[in-house]
Amino acid sequence: MKSKKMTFRGKVTQGISDMFLVWRRELRKVFHDQGVLIFFILVPLAYPLIYAFIYNNEVVREVPAVVVDDSGSALSRQFARMVDGTADVRIVARCADMEEARQVLREGEAYGIFYFPDDFTDRINRGEQSQVSIFCDMSGLLYYKAMLLSATEVSLELNADIKVARAGNTTAEQDAVTAMPIEYEEVALFNPQNGFATFLIPAVLMLVIQQTLLLGIGLSVGTDRERNRFNDLVPISRHYNGTLRLVMGKAFAYFLVYAVVCVYVLCVVPWLFSLPRLADPATLFAFLLPYVMACIFFSMTLSVFVRNRETCMLMFVFTSVPLLFLSGISWPADAMPGFWRGFSWLFPSTFGIKGYVAINTMGATLDEVSVEYMALWLQTGIYFILACVVYRWEILNSRRHAIDDYHRLRNTAS
Amino acid sequence: MTVITGETLARLLRVVRRECRRFVSRPLYLFCMVIAPLFSYLLFATMMGSGLPTDLPVGVVDQDGTSTTRMVVRNLDAFQQTKIVAHYPDFAAARKAMQRGDIYGFFYIPKGTTTEAMGAEQPRVSFYTNNSYLIAGSLLFRDMKTMGELASGAVARETLYAKGYTEAQAMAALQPIVIDTHPLNNPWLNYSVYLCNTLLPGVLMLLIFMVTVYSIAVEVKDGTANELLATSGDSIYVALVGKLLPQTLVFFLMAIFYNVYLYGYLHFPCNSGIGPMILASLLFVIASQAMGIFMVEVFPTLRLSLSFASLWGVISFSISGFTFPVMAMHPVLQALSNCFPLRHYFLIYVDQALNGYPMVYSWQSYVGLLLFLFLPFLVLPRLKHALKTYIYIP
């Protein structure tokens, strides 16, 4: 009866001290549970390393290709030699005809064919346009890209030579202008070497943070339920009675762990593999704060659906692949149907990845990622409220179960 | 090995029946075996429904502002893949817009471009693309390269026309050699074809790993492992076959579903006919299940075997080489890629459905999938021992 008359100040003090108790217990639970430790420590530690190892080479070099040269002229031979000389393509064989070349492709020895028609040089000598055909195996778009890049590079160079030879200019500068009246250049402003690791790994790193939190918290909740007599999430205890102290105490424990994990995953890993690190530390820190909090409350909300310790893995692991695509890092978000775009906004990873890529790979400031930044704060707020709602519900549930149990016991006793 | 008798069959049926009861008793199975794969199929196929992203937003910084440069800009807008959404006063503003994600690239025309071109001083026009988004960046790169050639040629072409050249002659003079590309069997460079054919089976494989591992190891956790062995007459073969056969059926149905969806409904290239792909899918499903059994045998603890399944399943997407080619990976990884069923399935898909080669050209991949079936036999006694004696450790 006394507690009901507690002053407001007393309640707050009580709440805060309970919150720290919940926090301490949750931290102890995290560090004493091997399963949770796997997700909170081992996976964030090892996964980025595996990914970085896989994509370490960044680009495909020396894609094997064959040549079918019906022209057999000096120019076609020069073209083929120059293609072989580029970093992207390696000529592995010269074939007599297309059928032979296709056979090499079928056997998987090469991924493309460079074909020179018999009138290749004659047409150029007559002042007509001549063409080189590339046939490319489409099992990987990077093969196609390598072959196209290499052929374009060589043709630009040869075209310039041919034009200069025809024009009969007297100075080098005139030569340059004849070859190309307006010089144009393509600049890859960010990720200049077109690297696969630079493109994919930052997104994977951010996703790892959300997914391991989801799995770790899910596992921990599943364990709580299994240990509880009524399969409830919240134990019956005076200290676990308030929603706020419970949600905030737990969230604070996860936050502490992930403050360290984030530094490793988002700062040490890019440094280890010399990925772009254009981020201003203060900007990165300010951006990560709402991201980690949104992930924590998001995971706490979803975790109530986990009934058993291990089922969270069956429910959540496969979502990593769709979530990576929903973030728009691969298939551009602007080309996604509206429904999926809206759906992607439910997940912190969508905004987290976009913002982190902008900050880390493109050196953006908070001003440029303000949309993502605000969205993450909004998600933090919404998921915090949702987490409170579901935890409130769970507290009431366990209280009801306890009271039912009490009545049942009393009935049996009498 | 004992000869299969009526008694064995009866036991097998009992295990199958027991397993079916377990399916219905937990919504988790329904979720992982039917809902999750179907959801992922729909998500990937409809998300990339257009095949190629169209109207990607790009910007323009036109500091020259003459009629020639405006024409160049209008031409750029006519390309299918690009859509000019904004004009920016200077480079810094466009760069910021790129960081914000408003545009994927921009066209930079410095002041004096037109006059310099007329005066044969060779001005420079630049295109900036954002390759942090590799696919969008590459697509723009292609359009902008073509555009650049056209822009550069436009000035010279006018001069040549004035000299009395025909269009063909002018083009021949400007670009003596052209590249004519033939992307075999995917001439549209359709990204959905390129990704969905491996993503869909990949998600299914991940779920097969998880469900196989879970359904076996959970018997240890629930303390029902001995009951399972009793039902099967103490035969680990009967127990496993009876347990996994109903799952094989469901997963194979899910595999047929994506085959029909991709090749029948979406009309993705299937130059070999559907037969070889259905066969490959069946082998793929069974190989994935065998891999799952192997995982439980190595780590009979539920948590560890599920972790193993997650790791192997998620890494499959990268190491199978359908986005980043295996030939560009470290030699150790190239060898390791053979231990992933998805890698073999991908190679079969490329040879059969995409390129329409006869099945004999991919025999190594078929053998590769079949070899997975031997994997569980290596450590089978260990599993039986585990089922009999292991006590669940959280």
Coordinates of N, CA and C in Angstrom, one line a residue, chain B residues 260-376:
Chain B
V260 N 8.4 -22.3 -63.1 CA 7.2 -22.0 -63.8 C 7.0 -20.4 -63.9
Y261 N 7.3 -19.8 -62.7 CA 7.1 -18.4 -62.6 C 8.1 -17.6 -63.5
L262 N 9.4 -18.1 -63.5 CA 10.4 -17.4 -64.3 C 10.3 -17.7 -65.8
Y263 N 10.2 -19.0 -66.1 CA 10.3 -19.4 -67.5 C 8.9 -19.4 -68.2
G264 N 7.9 -19.7 -67.4 CA 6.6 -19.8 -68.0 C 5.9 -18.5 -68.0
Y265 N 5.9 -17.8 -66.8 CA 5.1 -16.6 -66.7 C 5.8 -15.4 -67.1
L266 N 7.1 -15.2 -66.6 CA 7.9 -14.0 -67.0 C 8.6 -14.2 -68.3
H267 N 8.6 -15.4 -68.9 CA 9.3 -15.7 -70.2 C 10.8 -15.3 -70.2
F268 N 11.5 -15.6 -69.1 CA 12.9 -15.5 -69.1 C 13.5 -16.5 -70.1
P269 N 14.7 -16.3 -70.6 CA 15.3 -17.2 -71.6 C 15.4 -18.6 -71.0
C270 N 14.8 -19.6 -71.7 CA 15.0 -21.0 -71.3 C 15.2 -21.8 -72.5
N271 N 16.4 -21.7 -73.0 CA 16.7 -22.2 -74.4 C 16.9 -23.7 -74.4
S272 N 17.0 -24.3 -73.2 CA 17.2 -25.8 -73.1 C 15.8 -26.5 -73.0
G273 N 14.7 -25.7 -72.8 CA 13.5 -26.3 -72.5 C 13.4 -26.4 -71.0
I274 N 12.3 -26.7 -70.4 CA 12.1 -26.6 -68.9 C 12.7 -27.9 -68.3
G275 N 12.7 -29.0 -69.0 CA 13.1 -30.3 -68.5 C 14.4 -30.3 -67.7
P276 N 15.5 -29.9 -68.3 CA 16.8 -29.9 -67.6 C 16.8 -29.0 -66.4
M277 N 16.0 -27.9 -66.4 CA 16.0 -27.0 -65.2 C 15.2 -27.7 -64.1
I278 N 14.1 -28.4 -64.4 CA 13.4 -29.1 -63.4 C 14.3 -30.2 -62.7
L279 N 15.0 -30.9 -63.6 CA 15.9 -31.9 -63.1 C 17.0 -31.3 -62.2
A280 N 17.6 -30.2 -62.7 CA 18.6 -29.5 -61.9 C 18.0 -29.0 -60.6
S281 N 16.8 -28.5 -60.6 CA 16.1 -28.0 -59.4 C 15.9 -29.2 -58.4
L282 N 15.5 -30.3 -58.9 CA 15.4 -31.5 -58.0 C 16.7 -31.9 -57.3
L283 N 17.7 -32.0 -58.2 CA 19.1 -32.3 -57.6 C 19.5 -31.2 -56.6
F284 N 19.2 -30.0 -57.0 CA 19.6 -28.9 -56.1 C 18.9 -28.9 -54.7
V285 N 17.6 -29.3 -54.8 CA 16.9 -29.4 -53.5 C 17.5 -30.5 -52.6
I286 N 17.7 -31.7 -53.3 CA 18.2 -32.8 -52.5 C 19.6 -32.5 -52.0
A287 N 20.4 -31.9 -52.9 CA 21.8 -31.6 -52.5 C 21.8 -30.6 -51.3
S288 N 20.9 -29.7 -51.3 CA 20.8 -28.7 -50.2 C 20.4 -29.4 -48.9
Q289 N 19.5 -30.4 -49.0 CA 19.1 -31.1 -47.8 C 20.2 -31.9 -47.3
A290 N 21.0 -32.6 -48.2 CA 22.1 -33.4 -47.8 C 23.1 -32.5 -47.1
M291 N 23.3 -31.3 -47.6 CA 24.3 -30.4 -47.0 C 23.7 -30.0 -45.6
G292 N 22.4 -29.9 -45.4 CA 21.8 -29.6 -44.2 C 22.1 -30.7 -43.2
I293 N 21.9 -32.0 -43.6 CA 22.1 -33.1 -42.7 C 23.6 -33.1 -42.2
F294 N 24.5 -32.8 -43.2 CA 25.9 -32.8 -42.9 C 26.2 -31.8 -41.8
M295 N 25.5 -30.6 -41.9 CA 25.7 -29.5 -40.9 C 25.3 -30.0 -39.5
V296 N 24.1 -30.8 -39.4 CA 23.7 -31.3 -38.1 C 24.7 -32.3 -37.6
E297 N 25.2 -33.1 -38.5 CA 26.2 -34.1 -38.1 C 27.5 -33.5 -37.5
V298 N 27.9 -32.4 -38.1 CA 29.1 -31.8 -37.6 C 28.9 -31.1 -36.3
F299 N 27.7 -30.3 -36.2 CA 27.4 -29.6 -35.0 C 26.0 -30.1 -34.5
P300 N 25.9 -31.1 -33.7 CA 24.5 -31.6 -33.4 C 23.8 -30.6 -32.5
T301 N 24.5 -29.6 -32.0 CA 23.8 -28.6 -31.1 C 23.0 -27.6 -32.1
L302 N 21.7 -27.5 -31.7 CA 20.8 -26.7 -32.6 C 21.3 -25.3 -32.9
R303 N 21.8 -24.6 -31.9 CA 22.3 -23.2 -32.1 C 23.5 -23.2 -33.1
L304 N 24.4 -24.1 -32.9 CA 25.6 -24.1 -33.7 C 25.3 -24.5 -35.1
S305 N 24.5 -25.6 -35.3 CA 24.2 -26.0 -36.6 C 23.4 -25.0 -37.4
L306 N 22.5 -24.3 -36.7 CA 21.8 -23.2 -37.4 C 22.7 -22.1 -37.8
S307 N 23.7 -21.8 -36.9 CA 24.7 -20.8 -37.3 C 25.5 -21.2 -38.5
F308 N 25.9 -22.4 -38.5 CA 26.6 -23.0 -39.7 C 25.7 -22.8 -41.0
A309 N 24.4 -23.2 -40.8 CA 23.5 -23.1 -42.0 C 23.4 -21.6 -42.5
S310 N 23.3 -20.7 -41.5 CA 23.2 -19.3 -41.9 C 24.4 -18.8 -42.6
L311 N 25.6 -19.2 -42.1 CA 26.8 -18.7 -42.6 C 26.9 -19.3 -44.1
W312 N 26.8 -20.6 -44.2 CA 26.9 -21.2 -45.5 C 25.9 -20.7 -46.5
G313 N 24.7 -20.5 -46.0 CA 23.6 -20.0 -46.9 C 23.8 -18.6 -47.4
V314 N 24.2 -17.7 -46.5 CA 24.4 -16.3 -46.9 C 25.6 -16.1 -47.8
I315 N 26.7 -16.9 -47.4 CA 27.9 -16.7 -48.2 C 27.7 -17.3 -49.7
S316 N 26.8 -18.3 -49.8 CA 26.5 -18.8 -51.1 C 26.2 -17.7 -52.2
F317 N 25.4 -16.7 -51.7 CA 25.0 -15.7 -52.7 C 26.3 -15.0 -53.3
S318 N 27.3 -14.8 -52.5 CA 28.5 -14.1 -53.0 C 29.4 -15.1 -53.7
I319 N 29.6 -16.3 -53.2 CA 30.6 -17.1 -53.7 C 30.2 -17.9 -54.9
S320 N 28.9 -17.9 -55.2 CA 28.4 -18.7 -56.4 C 28.8 -17.9 -57.7
G321 N 29.2 -16.6 -57.5 CA 29.7 -15.9 -58.7 C 28.7 -15.4 -59.7
F322 N 27.5 -15.2 -59.3 CA 26.5 -14.7 -60.3 C 26.6 -13.2 -60.4
T323 N 27.1 -12.6 -59.4 CA 27.3 -11.1 -59.5 C 28.8 -10.8 -59.7
F324 N 29.6 -11.2 -58.8 CA 31.1 -11.0 -59.0 C 31.7 -12.3 -59.4
P325 N 32.3 -12.4 -60.6 CA 32.8 -13.7 -61.1 C 33.8 -14.4 -60.2
V326 N 33.6 -15.8 -60.1 CA 34.5 -16.6 -59.3 C 36.0 -16.4 -59.8
M327 N 36.1 -16.3 -61.1 CA 37.5 -16.2 -61.7 C 38.3 -15.0 -61.1
A328 N 37.6 -14.0 -60.6 CA 38.3 -12.9 -60.0 C 38.6 -13.0 -58.5
M329 N 38.2 -14.1 -58.0 CA 38.4 -14.3 -56.5 C 39.7 -15.0 -56.2
H330 N 40.1 -15.0 -55.0 CA 41.3 -15.6 -54.5 C 41.2 -17.1 -54.9
P331 N 42.4 -17.8 -55.3 CA 42.3 -19.2 -55.6 C 41.7 -20.1 -54.6
V332 N 41.9 -19.8 -53.3 CA 41.3 -20.6 -52.2 C 39.8 -20.5 -52.3
L333 N 39.3 -19.3 -52.6 CA 37.8 -19.2 -52.7 C 37.3 -19.9 -53.9
Q334 N 38.1 -19.9 -55.0 CA 37.7 -20.5 -56.2 C 37.5 -22.0 -56.0
A335 N 38.4 -22.6 -55.2 CA 38.3 -24.0 -54.9 C 37.1 -24.2 -53.9
L336 N 37.0 -23.3 -52.9 CA 35.9 -23.5 -51.9 C 34.5 -23.3 -52.5
S337 N 34.4 -22.6 -53.6 CA 33.1 -22.3 -54.2 C 32.4 -23.7 -54.6
N338 N 33.2 -24.7 -54.9 CA 32.7 -26.0 -55.2 C 31.9 -26.7 -54.1
C339 N 32.1 -26.2 -52.9 CA 31.4 -26.7 -51.7 C 30.0 -26.1 -51.5
F340 N 29.5 -25.3 -52.5 CA 28.3 -24.6 -52.3 C 27.3 -25.1 -53.4
P341 N 26.2 -25.7 -53.1 CA 25.3 -26.2 -54.1 C 24.9 -25.1 -55.1
L342 N 24.7 -23.9 -54.6 CA 24.2 -22.8 -55.5 C 25.2 -22.6 -56.6
R343 N 26.5 -22.8 -56.4 CA 27.5 -22.6 -57.4 C 27.2 -23.5 -58.6
H344 N 27.0 -24.8 -58.3 CA 26.8 -25.8 -59.4 C 25.4 -25.5 -60.1
Y345 N 24.4 -25.1 -59.3 CA 23.1 -24.8 -59.9 C 23.3 -23.6 -60.8
F346 N 24.0 -22.6 -60.4 CA 24.2 -21.4 -61.3 C 24.9 -21.8 -62.6
L347 N 25.9 -22.7 -62.5 CA 26.6 -23.1 -63.7 C 25.7 -23.8 -64.7
I348 N 24.8 -24.7 -64.1 CA 23.9 -25.4 -64.9 C 22.9 -24.5 -65.6
Y349 N 22.4 -23.5 -64.8 CA 21.5 -22.6 -65.3 C 22.1 -21.8 -66.5
V350 N 23.3 -21.4 -66.4 CA 24.0 -20.6 -67.4 C 24.1 -21.5 -68.7
D351 N 24.5 -22.7 -68.6 CA 24.7 -23.6 -69.7 C 23.4 -24.0 -70.3
Q352 N 22.4 -24.3 -69.5 CA 21.2 -24.9 -70.1 C 20.2 -23.8 -70.4
A353 N 19.6 -23.2 -69.4 CA 18.5 -22.3 -69.6 C 19.0 -21.0 -70.4
L354 N 20.1 -20.4 -70.0 CA 20.5 -19.2 -70.6 C 21.1 -19.4 -72.0
N355 N 22.0 -20.4 -72.1 CA 22.7 -20.5 -73.4 C 22.2 -21.7 -74.2
G356 N 21.4 -22.6 -73.6 CA 20.8 -23.7 -74.4 C 21.8 -24.7 -74.9
Y357 N 22.9 -24.9 -74.2 CA 23.9 -25.9 -74.5 C 23.3 -27.3 -74.1
P358 N 23.7 -28.4 -74.8 CA 23.3 -29.7 -74.4 C 23.8 -30.0 -73.0
M359 N 23.1 -30.9 -72.3 CA 23.4 -31.1 -70.9 C 24.8 -31.7 -70.6
V360 N 25.4 -32.3 -71.7 CA 26.7 -32.9 -71.5 C 27.8 -31.9 -71.2
Y361 N 27.6 -30.6 -71.7 CA 28.6 -29.6 -71.4 C 28.7 -29.2 -69.9
S362 N 27.6 -29.5 -69.2 CA 27.6 -29.2 -67.7 C 27.7 -30.4 -66.9
W363 N 28.2 -31.5 -67.4 CA 28.2 -32.7 -66.6 C 28.9 -32.5 -65.2
Q364 N 30.0 -31.7 -65.2 CA 30.7 -31.6 -63.9 C 29.8 -31.0 -62.9
S365 N 28.9 -30.1 -63.3 CA 28.1 -29.4 -62.3 C 27.0 -30.4 -61.8
Y366 N 26.5 -31.3 -62.7 CA 25.5 -32.3 -62.2 C 26.2 -33.3 -61.3
V367 N 27.4 -33.7 -61.6 CA 28.1 -34.6 -60.7 C 28.4 -33.9 -59.4
G368 N 28.7 -32.6 -59.5 CA 29.0 -31.8 -58.3 C 27.8 -31.8 -57.4
L369 N 26.6 -31.6 -57.9 CA 25.4 -31.7 -57.1 C 25.2 -33.1 -56.5
L370 N 25.4 -34.1 -57.3 CA 25.2 -35.5 -56.9 C 26.2 -35.8 -55.7
L371 N 27.4 -35.3 -55.8 CA 28.4 -35.6 -54.8 C 27.9 -35.2 -53.4
F372 N 27.1 -34.1 -53.3 CA 26.6 -33.6 -52.0 C 25.8 -34.7 -51.3
L373 N 25.2 -35.6 -52.1 CA 24.4 -36.7 -51.6 C 25.2 -37.7 -50.7
F374 N 26.5 -37.7 -51.0 CA 27.3 -38.7 -50.2 C 27.8 -38.1 -48.9
L375 N 27.7 -36.7 -48.9 CA 28.2 -36.0 -47.7 C 27.7 -36.6 -46.4
P376 N 26.3 -36.8 -46.2 CA 25.8 -37.2 -44.9 C 26.4 -38.5 -44.5

